[in-house]
GROMACS .gro file of C-alpha atoms in nm:
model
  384
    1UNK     CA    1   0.000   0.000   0.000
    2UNK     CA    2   0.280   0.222   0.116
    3UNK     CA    3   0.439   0.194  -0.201
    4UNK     CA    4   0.150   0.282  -0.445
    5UNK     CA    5   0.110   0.559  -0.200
    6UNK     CA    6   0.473   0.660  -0.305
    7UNK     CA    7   0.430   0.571  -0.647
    8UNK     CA    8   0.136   0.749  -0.703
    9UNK     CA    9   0.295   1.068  -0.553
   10UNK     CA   10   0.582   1.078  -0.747
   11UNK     CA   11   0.338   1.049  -1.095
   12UNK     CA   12   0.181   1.349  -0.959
   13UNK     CA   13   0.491   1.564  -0.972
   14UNK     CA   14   0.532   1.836  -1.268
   15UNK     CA   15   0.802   1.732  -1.514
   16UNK     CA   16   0.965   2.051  -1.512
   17UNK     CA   17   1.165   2.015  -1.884
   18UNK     CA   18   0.826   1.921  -2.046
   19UNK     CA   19   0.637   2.231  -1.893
   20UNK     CA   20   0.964   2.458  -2.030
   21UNK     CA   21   0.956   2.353  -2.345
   22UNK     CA   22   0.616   2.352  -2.393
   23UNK     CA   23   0.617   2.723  -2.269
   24UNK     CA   24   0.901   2.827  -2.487
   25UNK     CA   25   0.752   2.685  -2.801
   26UNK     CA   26   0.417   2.888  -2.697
   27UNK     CA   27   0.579   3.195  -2.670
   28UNK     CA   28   0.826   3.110  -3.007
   29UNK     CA   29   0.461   3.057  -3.178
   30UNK     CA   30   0.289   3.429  -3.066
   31UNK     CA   31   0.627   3.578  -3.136
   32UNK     CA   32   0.591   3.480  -3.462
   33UNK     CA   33   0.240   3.544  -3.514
   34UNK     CA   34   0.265   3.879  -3.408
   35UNK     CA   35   0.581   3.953  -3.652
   36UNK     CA   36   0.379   3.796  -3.962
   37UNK     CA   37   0.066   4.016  -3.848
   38UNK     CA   38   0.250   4.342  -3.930
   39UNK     CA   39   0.221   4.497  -4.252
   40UNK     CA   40   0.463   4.781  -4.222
   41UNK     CA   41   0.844   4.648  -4.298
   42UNK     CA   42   1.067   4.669  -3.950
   43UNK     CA   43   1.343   4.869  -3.980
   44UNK     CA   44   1.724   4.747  -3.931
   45UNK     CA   45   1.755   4.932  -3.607
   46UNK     CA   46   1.444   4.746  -3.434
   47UNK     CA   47   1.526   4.383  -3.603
   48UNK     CA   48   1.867   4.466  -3.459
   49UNK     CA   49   1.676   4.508  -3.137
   50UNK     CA   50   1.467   4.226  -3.137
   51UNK     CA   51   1.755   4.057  -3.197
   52UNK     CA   52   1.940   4.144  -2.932
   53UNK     CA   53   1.592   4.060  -2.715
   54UNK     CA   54   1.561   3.760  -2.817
   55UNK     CA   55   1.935   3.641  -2.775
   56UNK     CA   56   1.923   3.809  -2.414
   57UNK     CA   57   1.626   3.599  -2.354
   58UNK     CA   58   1.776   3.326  -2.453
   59UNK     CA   59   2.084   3.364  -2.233
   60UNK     CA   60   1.887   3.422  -1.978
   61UNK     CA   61   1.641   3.119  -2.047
   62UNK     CA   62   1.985   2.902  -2.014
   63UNK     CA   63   2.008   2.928  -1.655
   64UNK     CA   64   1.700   2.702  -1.629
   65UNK     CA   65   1.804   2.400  -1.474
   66UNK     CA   66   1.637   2.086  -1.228
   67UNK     CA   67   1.791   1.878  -1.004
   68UNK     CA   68   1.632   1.489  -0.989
   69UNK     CA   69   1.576   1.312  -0.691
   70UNK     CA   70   1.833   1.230  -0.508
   71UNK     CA   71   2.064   1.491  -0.636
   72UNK     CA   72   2.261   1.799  -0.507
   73UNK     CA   73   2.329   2.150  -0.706
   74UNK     CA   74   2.604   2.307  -0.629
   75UNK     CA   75   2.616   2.678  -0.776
   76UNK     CA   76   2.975   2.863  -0.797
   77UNK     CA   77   3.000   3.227  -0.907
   78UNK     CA   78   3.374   3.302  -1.104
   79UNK     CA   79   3.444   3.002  -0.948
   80UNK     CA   80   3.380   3.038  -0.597
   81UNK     CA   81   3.105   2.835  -0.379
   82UNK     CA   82   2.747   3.034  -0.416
   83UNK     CA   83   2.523   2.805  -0.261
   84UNK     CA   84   2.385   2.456  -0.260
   85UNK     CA   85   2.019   2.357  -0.425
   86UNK     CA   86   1.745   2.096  -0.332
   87UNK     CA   87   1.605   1.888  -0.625
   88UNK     CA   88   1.341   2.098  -0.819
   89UNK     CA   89   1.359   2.397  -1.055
   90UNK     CA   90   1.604   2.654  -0.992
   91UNK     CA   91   1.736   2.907  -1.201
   92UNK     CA   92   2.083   3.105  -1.197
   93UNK     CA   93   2.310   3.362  -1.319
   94UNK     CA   94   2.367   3.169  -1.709
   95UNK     CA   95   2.749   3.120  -1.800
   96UNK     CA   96   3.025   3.287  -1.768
   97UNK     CA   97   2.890   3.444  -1.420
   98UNK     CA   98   2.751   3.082  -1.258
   99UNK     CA   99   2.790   2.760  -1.341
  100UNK     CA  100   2.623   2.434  -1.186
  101UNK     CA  101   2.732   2.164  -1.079
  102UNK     CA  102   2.481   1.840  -1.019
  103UNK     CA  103   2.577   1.549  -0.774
  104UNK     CA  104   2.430   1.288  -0.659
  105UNK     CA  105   2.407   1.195  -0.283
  106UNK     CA  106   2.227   0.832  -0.302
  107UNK     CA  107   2.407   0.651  -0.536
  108UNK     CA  108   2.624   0.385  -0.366
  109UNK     CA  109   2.947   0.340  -0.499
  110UNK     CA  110   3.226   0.134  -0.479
  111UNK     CA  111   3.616   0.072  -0.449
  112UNK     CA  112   3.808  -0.264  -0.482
  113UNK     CA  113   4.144  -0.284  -0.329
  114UNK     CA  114   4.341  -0.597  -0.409
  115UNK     CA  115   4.143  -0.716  -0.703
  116UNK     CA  116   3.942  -0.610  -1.002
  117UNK     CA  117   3.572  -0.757  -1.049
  118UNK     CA  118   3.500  -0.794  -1.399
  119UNK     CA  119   3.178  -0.847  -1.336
  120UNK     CA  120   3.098  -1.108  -1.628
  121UNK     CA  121   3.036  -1.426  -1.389
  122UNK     CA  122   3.421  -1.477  -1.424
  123UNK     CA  123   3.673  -1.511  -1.184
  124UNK     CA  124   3.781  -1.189  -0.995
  125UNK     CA  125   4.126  -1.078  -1.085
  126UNK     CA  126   4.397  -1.039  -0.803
  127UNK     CA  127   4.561  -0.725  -0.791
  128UNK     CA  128   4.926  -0.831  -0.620
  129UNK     CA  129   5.052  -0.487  -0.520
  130UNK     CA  130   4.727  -0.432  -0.337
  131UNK     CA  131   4.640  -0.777  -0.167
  132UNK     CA  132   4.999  -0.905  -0.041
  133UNK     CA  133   5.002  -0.774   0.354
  134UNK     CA  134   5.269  -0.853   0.628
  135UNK     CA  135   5.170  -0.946   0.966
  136UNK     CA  136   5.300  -0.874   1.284
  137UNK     CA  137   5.452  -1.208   1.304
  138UNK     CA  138   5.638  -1.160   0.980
  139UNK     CA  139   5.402  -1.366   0.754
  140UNK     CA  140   5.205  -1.290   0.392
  141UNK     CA  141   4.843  -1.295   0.384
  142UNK     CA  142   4.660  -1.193   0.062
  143UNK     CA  143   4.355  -0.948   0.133
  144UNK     CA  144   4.066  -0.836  -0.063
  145UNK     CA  145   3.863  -0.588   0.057
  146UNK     CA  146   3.557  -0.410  -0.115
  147UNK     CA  147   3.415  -0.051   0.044
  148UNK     CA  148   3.106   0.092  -0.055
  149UNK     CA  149   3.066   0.450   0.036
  150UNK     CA  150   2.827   0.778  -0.061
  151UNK     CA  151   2.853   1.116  -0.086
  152UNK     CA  152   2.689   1.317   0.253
  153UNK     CA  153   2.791   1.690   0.173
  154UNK     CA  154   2.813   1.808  -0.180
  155UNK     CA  155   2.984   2.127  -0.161
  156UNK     CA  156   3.268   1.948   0.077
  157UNK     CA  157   3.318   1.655  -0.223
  158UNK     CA  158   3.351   1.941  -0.485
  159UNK     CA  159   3.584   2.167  -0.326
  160UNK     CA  160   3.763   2.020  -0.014
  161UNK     CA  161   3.972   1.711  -0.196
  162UNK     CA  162   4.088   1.631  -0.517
  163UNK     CA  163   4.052   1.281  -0.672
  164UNK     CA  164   3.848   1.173  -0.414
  165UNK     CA  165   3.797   0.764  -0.563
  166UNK     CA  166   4.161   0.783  -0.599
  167UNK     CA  167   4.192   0.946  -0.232
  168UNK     CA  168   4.043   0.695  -0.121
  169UNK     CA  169   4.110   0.420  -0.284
  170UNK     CA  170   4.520   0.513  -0.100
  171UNK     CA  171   4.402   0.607   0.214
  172UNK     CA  172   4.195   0.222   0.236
  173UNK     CA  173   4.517   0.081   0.105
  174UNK     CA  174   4.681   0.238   0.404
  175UNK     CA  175   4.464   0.173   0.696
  176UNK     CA  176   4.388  -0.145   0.579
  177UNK     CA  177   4.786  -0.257   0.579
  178UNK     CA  178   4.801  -0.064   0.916
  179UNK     CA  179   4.553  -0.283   1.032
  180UNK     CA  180   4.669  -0.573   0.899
  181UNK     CA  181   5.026  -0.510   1.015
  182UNK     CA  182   4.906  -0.473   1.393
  183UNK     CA  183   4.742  -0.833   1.400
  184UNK     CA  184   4.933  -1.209   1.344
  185UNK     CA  185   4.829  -1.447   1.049
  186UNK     CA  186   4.589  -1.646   1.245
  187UNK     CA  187   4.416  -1.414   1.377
  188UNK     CA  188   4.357  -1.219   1.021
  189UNK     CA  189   4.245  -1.538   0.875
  190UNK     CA  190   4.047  -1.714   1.163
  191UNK     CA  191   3.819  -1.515   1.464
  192UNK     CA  192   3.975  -1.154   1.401
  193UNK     CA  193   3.727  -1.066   1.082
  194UNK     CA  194   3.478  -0.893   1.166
  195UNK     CA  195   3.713  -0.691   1.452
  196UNK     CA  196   3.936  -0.633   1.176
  197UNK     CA  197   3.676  -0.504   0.897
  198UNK     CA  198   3.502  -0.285   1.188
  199UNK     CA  199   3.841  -0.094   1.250
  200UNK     CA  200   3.945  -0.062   0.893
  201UNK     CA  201   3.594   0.146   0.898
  202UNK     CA  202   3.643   0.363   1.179
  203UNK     CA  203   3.962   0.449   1.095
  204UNK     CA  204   3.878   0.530   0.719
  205UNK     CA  205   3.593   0.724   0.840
  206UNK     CA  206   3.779   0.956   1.091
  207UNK     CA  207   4.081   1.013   0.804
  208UNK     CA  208   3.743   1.104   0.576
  209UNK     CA  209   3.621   1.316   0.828
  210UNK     CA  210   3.926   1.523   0.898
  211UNK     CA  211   3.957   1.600   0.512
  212UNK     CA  212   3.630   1.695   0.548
  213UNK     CA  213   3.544   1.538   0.199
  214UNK     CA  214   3.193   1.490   0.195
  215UNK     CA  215   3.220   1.144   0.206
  216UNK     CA  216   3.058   0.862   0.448
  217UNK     CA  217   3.147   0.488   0.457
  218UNK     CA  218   2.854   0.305   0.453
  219UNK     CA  219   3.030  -0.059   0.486
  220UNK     CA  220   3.403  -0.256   0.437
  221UNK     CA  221   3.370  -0.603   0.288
  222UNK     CA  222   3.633  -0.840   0.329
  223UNK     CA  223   3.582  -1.056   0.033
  224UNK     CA  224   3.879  -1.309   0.090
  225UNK     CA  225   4.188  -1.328   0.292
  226UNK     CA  226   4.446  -1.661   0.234
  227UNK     CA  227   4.810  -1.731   0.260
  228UNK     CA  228   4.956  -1.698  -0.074
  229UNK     CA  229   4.919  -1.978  -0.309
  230UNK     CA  230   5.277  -2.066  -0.299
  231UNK     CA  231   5.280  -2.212   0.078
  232UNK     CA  232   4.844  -2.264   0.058
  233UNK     CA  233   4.928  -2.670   0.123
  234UNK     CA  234   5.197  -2.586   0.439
  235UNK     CA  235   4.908  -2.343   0.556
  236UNK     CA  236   4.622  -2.609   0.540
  237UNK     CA  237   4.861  -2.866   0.672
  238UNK     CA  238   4.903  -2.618   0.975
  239UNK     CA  239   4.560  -2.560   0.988
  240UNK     CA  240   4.478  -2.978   1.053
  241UNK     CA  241   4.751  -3.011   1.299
  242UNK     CA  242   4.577  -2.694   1.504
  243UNK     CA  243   4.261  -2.865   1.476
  244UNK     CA  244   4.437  -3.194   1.576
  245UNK     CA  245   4.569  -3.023   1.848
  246UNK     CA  246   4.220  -2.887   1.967
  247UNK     CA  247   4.083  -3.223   1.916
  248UNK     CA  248   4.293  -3.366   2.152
  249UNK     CA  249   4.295  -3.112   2.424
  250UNK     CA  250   3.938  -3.132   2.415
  251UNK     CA  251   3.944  -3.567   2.434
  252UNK     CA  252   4.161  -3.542   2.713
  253UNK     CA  253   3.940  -3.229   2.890
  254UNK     CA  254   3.673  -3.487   2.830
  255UNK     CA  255   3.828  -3.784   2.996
  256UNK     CA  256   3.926  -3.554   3.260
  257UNK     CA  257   3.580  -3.441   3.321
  258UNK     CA  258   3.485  -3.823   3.314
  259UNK     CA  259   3.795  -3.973   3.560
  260UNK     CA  260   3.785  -3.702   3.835
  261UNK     CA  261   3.455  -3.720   3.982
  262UNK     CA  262   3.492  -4.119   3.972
  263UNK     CA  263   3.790  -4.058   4.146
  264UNK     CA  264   3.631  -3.866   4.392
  265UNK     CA  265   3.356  -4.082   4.442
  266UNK     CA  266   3.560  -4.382   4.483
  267UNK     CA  267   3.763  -4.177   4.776
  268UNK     CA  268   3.478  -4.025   4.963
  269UNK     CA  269   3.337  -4.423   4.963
  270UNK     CA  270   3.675  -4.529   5.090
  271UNK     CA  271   3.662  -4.270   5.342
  272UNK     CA  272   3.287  -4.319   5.464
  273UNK     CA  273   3.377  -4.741   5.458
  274UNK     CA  274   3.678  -4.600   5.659
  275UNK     CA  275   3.428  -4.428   5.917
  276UNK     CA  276   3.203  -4.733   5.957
  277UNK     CA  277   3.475  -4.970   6.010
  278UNK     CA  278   3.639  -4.756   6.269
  279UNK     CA  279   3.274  -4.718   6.399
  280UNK     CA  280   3.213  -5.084   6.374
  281UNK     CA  281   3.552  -5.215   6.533
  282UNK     CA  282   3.511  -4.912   6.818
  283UNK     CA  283   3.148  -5.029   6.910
  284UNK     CA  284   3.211  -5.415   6.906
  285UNK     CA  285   3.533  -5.309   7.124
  286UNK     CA  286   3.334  -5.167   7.365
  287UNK     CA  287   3.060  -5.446   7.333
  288UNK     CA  288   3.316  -5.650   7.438
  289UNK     CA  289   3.427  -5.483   7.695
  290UNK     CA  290   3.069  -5.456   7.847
  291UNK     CA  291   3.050  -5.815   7.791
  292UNK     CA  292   3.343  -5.927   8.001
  293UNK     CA  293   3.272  -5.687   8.306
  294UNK     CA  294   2.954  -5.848   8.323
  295UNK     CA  295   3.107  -6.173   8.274
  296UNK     CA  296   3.355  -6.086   8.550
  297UNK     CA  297   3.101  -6.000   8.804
  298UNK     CA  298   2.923  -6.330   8.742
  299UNK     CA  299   3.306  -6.518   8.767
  300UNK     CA  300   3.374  -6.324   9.080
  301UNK     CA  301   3.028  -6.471   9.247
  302UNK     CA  302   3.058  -6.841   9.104
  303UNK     CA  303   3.399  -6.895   8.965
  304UNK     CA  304   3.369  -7.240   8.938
  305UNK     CA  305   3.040  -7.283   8.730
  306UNK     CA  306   3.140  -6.956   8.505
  307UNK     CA  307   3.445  -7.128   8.457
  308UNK     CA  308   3.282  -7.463   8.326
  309UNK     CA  309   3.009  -7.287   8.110
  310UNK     CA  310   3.300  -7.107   7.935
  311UNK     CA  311   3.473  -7.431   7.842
  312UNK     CA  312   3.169  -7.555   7.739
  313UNK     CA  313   3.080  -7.262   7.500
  314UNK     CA  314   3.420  -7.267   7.355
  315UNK     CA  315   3.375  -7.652   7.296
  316UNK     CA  316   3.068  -7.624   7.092
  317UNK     CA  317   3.168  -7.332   6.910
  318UNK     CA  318   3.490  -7.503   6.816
  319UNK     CA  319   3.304  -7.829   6.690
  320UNK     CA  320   3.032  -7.670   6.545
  321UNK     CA  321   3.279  -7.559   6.262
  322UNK     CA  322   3.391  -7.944   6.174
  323UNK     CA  323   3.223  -8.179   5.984
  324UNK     CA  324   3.340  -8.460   6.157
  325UNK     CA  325   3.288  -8.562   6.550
  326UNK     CA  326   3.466  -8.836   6.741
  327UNK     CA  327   3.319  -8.942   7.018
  328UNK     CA  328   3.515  -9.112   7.340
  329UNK     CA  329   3.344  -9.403   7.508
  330UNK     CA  330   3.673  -9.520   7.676
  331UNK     CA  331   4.017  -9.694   7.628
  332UNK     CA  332   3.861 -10.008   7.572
  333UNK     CA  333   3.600  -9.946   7.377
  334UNK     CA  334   3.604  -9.832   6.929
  335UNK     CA  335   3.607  -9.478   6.846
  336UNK     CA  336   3.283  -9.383   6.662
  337UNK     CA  337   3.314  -9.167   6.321
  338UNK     CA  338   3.025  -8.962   6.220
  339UNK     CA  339   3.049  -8.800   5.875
  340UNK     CA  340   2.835  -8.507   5.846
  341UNK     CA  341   2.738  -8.302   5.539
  342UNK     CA  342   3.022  -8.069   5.406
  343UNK     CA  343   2.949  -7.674   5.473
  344UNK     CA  344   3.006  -7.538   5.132
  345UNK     CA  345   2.729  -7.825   4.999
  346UNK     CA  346   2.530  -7.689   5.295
  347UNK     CA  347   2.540  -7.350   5.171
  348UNK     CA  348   2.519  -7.496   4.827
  349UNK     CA  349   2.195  -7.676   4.950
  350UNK     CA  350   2.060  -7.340   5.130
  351UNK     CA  351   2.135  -7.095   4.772
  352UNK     CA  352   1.921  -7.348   4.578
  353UNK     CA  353   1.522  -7.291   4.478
  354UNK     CA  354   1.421  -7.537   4.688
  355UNK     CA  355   1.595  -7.408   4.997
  356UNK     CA  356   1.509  -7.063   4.958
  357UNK     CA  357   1.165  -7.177   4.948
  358UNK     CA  358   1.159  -7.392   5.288
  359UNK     CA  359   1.436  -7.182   5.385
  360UNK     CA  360   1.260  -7.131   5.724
  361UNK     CA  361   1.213  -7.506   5.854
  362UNK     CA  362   1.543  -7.547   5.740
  363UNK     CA  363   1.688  -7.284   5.972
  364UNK     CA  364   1.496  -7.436   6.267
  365UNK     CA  365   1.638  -7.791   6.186
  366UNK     CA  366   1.950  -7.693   6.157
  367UNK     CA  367   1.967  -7.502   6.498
  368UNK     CA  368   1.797  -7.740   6.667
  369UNK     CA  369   2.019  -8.030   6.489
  370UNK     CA  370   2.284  -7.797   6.662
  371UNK     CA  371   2.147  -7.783   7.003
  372UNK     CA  372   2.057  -8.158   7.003
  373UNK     CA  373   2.445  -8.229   6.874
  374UNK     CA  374   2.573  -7.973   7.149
  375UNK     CA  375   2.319  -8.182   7.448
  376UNK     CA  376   2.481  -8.474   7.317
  377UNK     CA  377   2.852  -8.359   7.334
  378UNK     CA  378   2.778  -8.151   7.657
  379UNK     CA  379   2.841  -8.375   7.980
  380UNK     CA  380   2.569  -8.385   8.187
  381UNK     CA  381   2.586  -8.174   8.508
  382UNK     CA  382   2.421  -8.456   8.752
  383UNK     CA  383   2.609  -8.666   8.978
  384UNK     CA  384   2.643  -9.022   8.893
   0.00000   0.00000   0.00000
């Protein structure tokens, strides 16, 4: 919408050169009319004046002029700056008093600095005095760089600087080595772009600013920067051993990332195993020592029968461990053997299905299989 708007506005504007001519040709036609419409013969003295009428009108119908959209006039009188004119009609002193001079401020234009664009879907042409650039680190990179600028003041592009594209064109040249000079290869032709191409601006801009020529960057391209072709395959070779490099650093980061905290783990669980052995080996100490206080006091009221229970205990702990028993009936008569099951089949027998299922009764046979075994091996206490 906003651009019929604009369309339709700029239909609706006079075209100036149309209306002039039609004008003049009006007032060529009555001039004539009114000469053919007299019947008495002019004399030399007025056709000499008429003359000289019509040529003055003429010289003065020559400082006529419009200035398009988008353009600037700039007037000089002898020579010197008059004044500046907006697009429209305007009309000054004709020639030799003022001239006009018409520029236009919207056109973008452009500068190439280390190569030539011939614009035909061809190759781009490298320019070597202009691309080749030494680094601070005392290497060759080959830069091309494209700037696109427009003119922002008129009477300051006109009058202030000479050969401004060529002005230019040498003062880009110059920043841009400056720049290029101030940074090391790798940094030019890796992660330092865009840092790069926004100083080459603002330094181009301030040297265009104290010439004062009219001039304003509007942006700095970098269309390529590369080693030279001649050491292009020791540059990319450099280039995969970097990235080898990072490749690496960043494997082992990674299996540093992924060994530590196991490590960690594995000595905090050391530690806490440490804490509940020490807490385990100081509470059965003390268990222990509870145990035989109390076992003391009983000693120190019945020594004899504390004495004969310990023996006891110790005996059917120590042959509850065998699978074997041999019992004494005397010198004269034979010593009985009693095999008994083997404890690793018993445990075998207890991990199986079946035992975990009656795993229960089994429990209570076995311990009472144990207490019957220790009756049987314990003397009896009654007198004969």
């Amino acid at each position: 919408m906003s651009s019929e708007k604009h369309s339709t506005k700029q239909s609706q504007q006079p075209d100036w050169k149309f209306e002039f001519e039609k004008h003049w040709k009006a007032f060529c036609r009555k001039s004539a009319d009114y000469f053919l419409s007299r019947k008495e013969p002019l004399s030399l003295p007025k056709i000499g004046g008429i003359a000289c009428g019509g040529l003055l009108l003429i010289w003065l119908a020559s400082g006529v002029y419009i200035i398009d959209e988008g353009n600037r006039g700039v007037i000089t009188r002898f020579g010197a700056y008059s004044e500046t004119t907006q697009p429209g009609p305007h009309w000054h002193l004709p020639m030799p008093i003022e001239k006009v001079a018409i520029v236009n401020v919207e056109q973008q234009r452009f500068i190439e600095v280390g190569y030539r664009d011939t614009g035909r879907g061809s190759k781009a042409a490298t320019i070597a005095q202009e691309s080749l650039m030494l680094t601070t680190d005392e290497n060759i990179v080959n830069v091309r760089l494209a700037v696109q600028y427009q003119i922002n003041n008129a009477r300051d592009y006109l009058f202030n600087v000479k050969h401004n594209e060529a002005t230019l064109k040498q003062l880009t040249e110059s920043v841009e080595r400056a720049v290029i000079g101030a940074n090391n290869m790798d940094y030019v032709l890796t992660e330092g772009r865009s840092e790069i191409v926004a100083q080459i601006k603002r330094d181009i801009q301030a040297a265009m600013d104290d010439y004062k020529a009219g001039i304003i960057i509007a942006s700095v391209n970098l269309q390529d920067a590369q080693p030279p072709e001649e050491v292009q395959g020791a540059f990319e070779d450099a280039i995969r051993a970097r990235e080898d490099k990072q490749r690496l650093i960043n494997e082992a980061e990674a299996y540093s990332n992924e060994i530590i905290p196991k490590a960690r783990g594995a000595a905090s669980r050391l530690l806490l195993e440490a804490e509940a052995y020490e807490a385990e080996k100081v509470a059965k100490a003390k268990g222990e020592t509870e145990r035989f206080e109390q076992l003391l006091a009983e000693y120190e009221k019945a020594p004899a029968i504390t004495r004969k229970r310990l023996y006891l205990e110790a005996k059917e702990k120590l042959f509850s461990s065998t699978n074997k028993v041999i019992v004494d009936a005397g010198q004269s008569a034979p010593q009985l053997y009693m095999p008994l099951q083997n404890p690793a089949s018993r445990q075998e027998t207890s991990k199986s299905p079946e035992a975990q299922i009656t795993g229960e009764p089994a429990a209570i046979d076995k311990s009472n299989g144990q207490k019957m075994a220790g009756n049987a091996l314990r003397p009896s206490r009654s007198k004969p």
